[in-house]
Amino acid sequence: MPDSRWTRVGRHSYNTTTHSARPVRTPGGKLVAQKIKKTAKGPRCSDCKCTLQGIKHIRSTQYHALKQRERKVSRVYGGSACANCVKVRIMRAFLLEEQKAVKKVLAERKK
C-alpha cells in the first residue's frame, strides 16, 4: 500500500485561503501538494452590481494577458455595464431628448 502522507509547501502549515493545497499523486506514486488558486468573483456591472456575462472570471492581474475580445463584450459599455443597464441608459437619453423637443414645440406654440 502506497504512503498516504503529504506535506505542505512553504513554512507555515495553516490551511488559509492563500495557502490551501490538495494532494496529487505523481506518476512515481508519491503524494505531493498542489497549490489551489483563489477563485475570482469576476467583473461586475457598474450600475446594478450583477456579474457580467461573456467575460472570464480570472484574477485582476491576469486580464492584461487576455485578448481584447475576451476582456469585453462587443457593445457600448462592453466590459463595465450589463445589457439591461445599457438599454435603460439609452432609453433615458432618448426620452430626455424627446422631452426637450416637446418643450421647444410648446414654447413656440405659446408665442
PDB file of C-alpha atoms in Angstrom:
ATOM      1  CA  MET A   1       0.000   0.000   0.000  1.00  0.00           C
ATOM      2  CA  PRO A   2       1.492   3.383  -1.006  1.00  0.00           C
ATOM      3  CA  ASP A   3       2.146   6.088   1.572  1.00  0.00           C
ATOM      4  CA  SER A   4      -0.838   8.435   2.066  1.00  0.00           C
ATOM      5  CA  ARG A   5       1.069  11.217   3.843  1.00  0.00           C
ATOM      6  CA  TRP A   6       1.962  14.521   2.228  1.00  0.00           C
ATOM      7  CA  THR A   7       3.421  17.812   3.448  1.00  0.00           C
ATOM      8  CA  ARG A   8       2.579  21.379   2.535  1.00  0.00           C
ATOM      9  CA  VAL A   9       4.945  23.571   0.540  1.00  0.00           C
ATOM     10  CA  GLY A  10       6.352  26.558   2.398  1.00  0.00           C
ATOM     11  CA  ARG A  11       6.964  27.424   6.019  1.00  0.00           C
ATOM     12  CA  HIS A  12       3.575  27.629   7.729  1.00  0.00           C
ATOM     13  CA  SER A  13       1.148  24.740   7.917  1.00  0.00           C
ATOM     14  CA  TYR A  14      -2.204  26.531   8.153  1.00  0.00           C
ATOM     15  CA  ASN A  15      -4.877  25.945   5.514  1.00  0.00           C
ATOM     16  CA  THR A  16      -5.699  29.576   4.737  1.00  0.00           C
ATOM     17  CA  THR A  17      -7.328  30.807   1.518  1.00  0.00           C
ATOM     18  CA  THR A  18      -3.996  31.815   0.005  1.00  0.00           C
ATOM     19  CA  HIS A  19      -2.114  28.772   1.265  1.00  0.00           C
ATOM     20  CA  SER A  20      -4.599  25.978   0.513  1.00  0.00           C
ATOM     21  CA  ALA A  21      -3.333  22.834  -1.182  1.00  0.00           C
ATOM     22  CA  ARG A  22      -4.594  19.402  -2.160  1.00  0.00           C
ATOM     23  CA  PRO A  23      -2.776  16.107  -2.520  1.00  0.00           C
ATOM     24  CA  VAL A  24      -1.926  14.903  -6.037  1.00  0.00           C
ATOM     25  CA  ARG A  25      -0.345  11.559  -6.842  1.00  0.00           C
ATOM     26  CA  THR A  26       2.649  11.724  -9.198  1.00  0.00           C
ATOM     27  CA  PRO A  27       3.409   9.042 -11.807  1.00  0.00           C
ATOM     28  CA  GLY A  28       6.082   7.756  -9.418  1.00  0.00           C
ATOM     29  CA  GLY A  29       3.433   7.067  -6.777  1.00  0.00           C
ATOM     30  CA  LYS A  30       4.356   9.929  -4.417  1.00  0.00           C
ATOM     31  CA  LEU A  31       1.773  12.275  -2.905  1.00  0.00           C
ATOM     32  CA  VAL A  32       2.741  15.924  -3.321  1.00  0.00           C
ATOM     33  CA  ALA A  33       0.931  19.174  -2.531  1.00  0.00           C
ATOM     34  CA  GLN A  34      -0.673  21.064  -5.405  1.00  0.00           C
ATOM     35  CA  LYS A  35      -1.431  24.729  -4.666  1.00  0.00           C
ATOM     36  CA  ILE A  36      -5.049  25.795  -5.205  1.00  0.00           C
ATOM     37  CA  LYS A  37      -5.528  29.268  -6.646  1.00  0.00           C
ATOM     38  CA  LYS A  38      -8.183  31.578  -5.262  1.00  0.00           C
ATOM     39  CA  THR A  39     -11.366  31.812  -7.353  1.00  0.00           C
ATOM     40  CA  ALA A  40     -12.202  35.245  -8.718  1.00  0.00           C
ATOM     41  CA  LYS A  41     -15.641  36.812  -8.462  1.00  0.00           C
ATOM     42  CA  GLY A  42     -15.333  38.209 -11.968  1.00  0.00           C
ATOM     43  CA  PRO A  43     -16.237  41.610 -13.366  1.00  0.00           C
ATOM     44  CA  ARG A  44     -19.465  43.231 -12.199  1.00  0.00           C
ATOM     45  CA  CYS A  45     -21.857  45.793 -13.660  1.00  0.00           C
ATOM     46  CA  SER A  46     -21.110  49.370 -12.594  1.00  0.00           C
ATOM     47  CA  ASP A  47     -24.812  50.156 -12.079  1.00  0.00           C
ATOM     48  CA  CYS A  48     -26.603  47.082 -10.703  1.00  0.00           C
ATOM     49  CA  LYS A  49     -23.541  45.111  -9.470  1.00  0.00           C
ATOM     50  CA  CYS A  50     -24.566  41.857 -11.212  1.00  0.00           C
ATOM     51  CA  THR A  51     -21.872  39.669 -12.794  1.00  0.00           C
ATOM     52  CA  LEU A  52     -21.128  40.424 -16.435  1.00  0.00           C
ATOM     53  CA  GLN A  53     -21.798  37.598 -18.857  1.00  0.00           C
ATOM     54  CA  GLY A  54     -19.293  36.611 -21.521  1.00  0.00           C
ATOM     55  CA  ILE A  55     -16.203  37.700 -19.575  1.00  0.00           C
ATOM     56  CA  LYS A  56     -13.850  35.262 -17.877  1.00  0.00           C
ATOM     57  CA  HIS A  57     -13.660  35.138 -14.091  1.00  0.00           C
ATOM     58  CA  ILE A  58      -9.921  35.442 -13.504  1.00  0.00           C
ATOM     59  CA  ARG A  59      -7.700  37.368 -11.114  1.00  0.00           C
ATOM     60  CA  SER A  60      -7.361  41.061 -11.980  1.00  0.00           C
ATOM     61  CA  THR A  61      -3.621  40.783 -12.655  1.00  0.00           C
ATOM     62  CA  GLN A  62      -4.221  38.219 -15.418  1.00  0.00           C
ATOM     63  CA  TYR A  63      -6.599  40.364 -17.510  1.00  0.00           C
ATOM     64  CA  HIS A  64      -3.701  42.037 -19.324  1.00  0.00           C
ATOM     65  CA  ALA A  65      -2.725  38.671 -20.786  1.00  0.00           C
ATOM     66  CA  LEU A  66      -6.174  38.149 -22.344  1.00  0.00           C
ATOM     67  CA  LYS A  67      -7.131  39.226 -25.833  1.00  0.00           C
ATOM     68  CA  GLN A  68      -9.276  42.346 -26.194  1.00  0.00           C
ATOM     69  CA  ARG A  69     -12.311  40.290 -27.283  1.00  0.00           C
ATOM     70  CA  GLU A  70     -12.049  38.155 -24.132  1.00  0.00           C
ATOM     71  CA  ARG A  71     -11.870  41.186 -21.850  1.00  0.00           C
ATOM     72  CA  LYS A  72     -15.056  42.868 -23.006  1.00  0.00           C
ATOM     73  CA  VAL A  73     -18.285  42.310 -24.940  1.00  0.00           C
ATOM     74  CA  SER A  74     -18.763  43.967 -28.342  1.00  0.00           C
ATOM     75  CA  ARG A  75     -21.342  46.506 -27.218  1.00  0.00           C
ATOM     76  CA  VAL A  76     -21.432  50.026 -25.833  1.00  0.00           C
ATOM     77  CA  TYR A  77     -20.131  49.927 -22.221  1.00  0.00           C
ATOM     78  CA  GLY A  78     -18.970  46.375 -23.057  1.00  0.00           C
ATOM     79  CA  GLY A  79     -16.795  45.492 -20.084  1.00  0.00           C
ATOM     80  CA  SER A  80     -18.379  47.737 -17.446  1.00  0.00           C
ATOM     81  CA  ALA A  81     -22.197  47.625 -17.685  1.00  0.00           C
ATOM     82  CA  CYS A  82     -24.666  44.794 -18.318  1.00  0.00           C
ATOM     83  CA  ALA A  83     -27.022  44.755 -21.312  1.00  0.00           C
ATOM     84  CA  ASN A  84     -30.085  45.695 -19.281  1.00  0.00           C
ATOM     85  CA  CYS A  85     -28.429  48.767 -17.735  1.00  0.00           C
ATOM     86  CA  VAL A  86     -27.175  49.895 -21.160  1.00  0.00           C
ATOM     87  CA  LYS A  87     -30.722  49.557 -22.510  1.00  0.00           C
ATOM     88  CA  VAL A  88     -32.052  51.679 -19.642  1.00  0.00           C
ATOM     89  CA  ARG A  89     -29.370  54.336 -20.259  1.00  0.00           C
ATOM     90  CA  ILE A  90     -30.227  54.542 -23.959  1.00  0.00           C
ATOM     91  CA  MET A  91     -33.946  54.783 -23.201  1.00  0.00           C
ATOM     92  CA  ARG A  92     -33.363  57.500 -20.613  1.00  0.00           C
ATOM     93  CA  ALA A  93     -31.208  59.555 -23.005  1.00  0.00           C
ATOM     94  CA  PHE A  94     -33.782  59.173 -25.795  1.00  0.00           C
ATOM     95  CA  LEU A  95     -36.687  60.204 -23.539  1.00  0.00           C
ATOM     96  CA  LEU A  96     -34.754  63.251 -22.284  1.00  0.00           C
ATOM     97  CA  GLU A  97     -34.161  64.378 -25.869  1.00  0.00           C
ATOM     98  CA  GLU A  98     -37.843  63.830 -26.670  1.00  0.00           C
ATOM     99  CA  GLN A  99     -38.834  65.860 -23.630  1.00  0.00           C
ATOM    100  CA  LYS A 100     -36.577  68.726 -24.748  1.00  0.00           C
ATOM    101  CA  ALA A 101     -38.128  68.642 -28.230  1.00  0.00           C
ATOM    102  CA  VAL A 102     -41.669  68.723 -26.780  1.00  0.00           C
ATOM    103  CA  LYS A 103     -40.755  71.673 -24.551  1.00  0.00           C
ATOM    104  CA  LYS A 104     -39.391  73.519 -27.581  1.00  0.00           C
ATOM    105  CA  VAL A 105     -42.567  72.896 -29.603  1.00  0.00           C
ATOM    106  CA  LEU A 106     -44.799  74.019 -26.723  1.00  0.00           C
ATOM    107  CA  ALA A 107     -42.712  77.173 -26.261  1.00  0.00           C
ATOM    108  CA  GLU A 108     -43.083  78.021 -29.973  1.00  0.00           C
ATOM    109  CA  ARG A 109     -46.840  77.433 -29.852  1.00  0.00           C
ATOM    110  CA  LYS A 110     -47.129  79.794 -26.891  1.00  0.00           C
ATOM    111  CA  LYS A 111     -45.543  82.668 -28.851  1.00  0.00           C
TER     112      LYS A 111
END
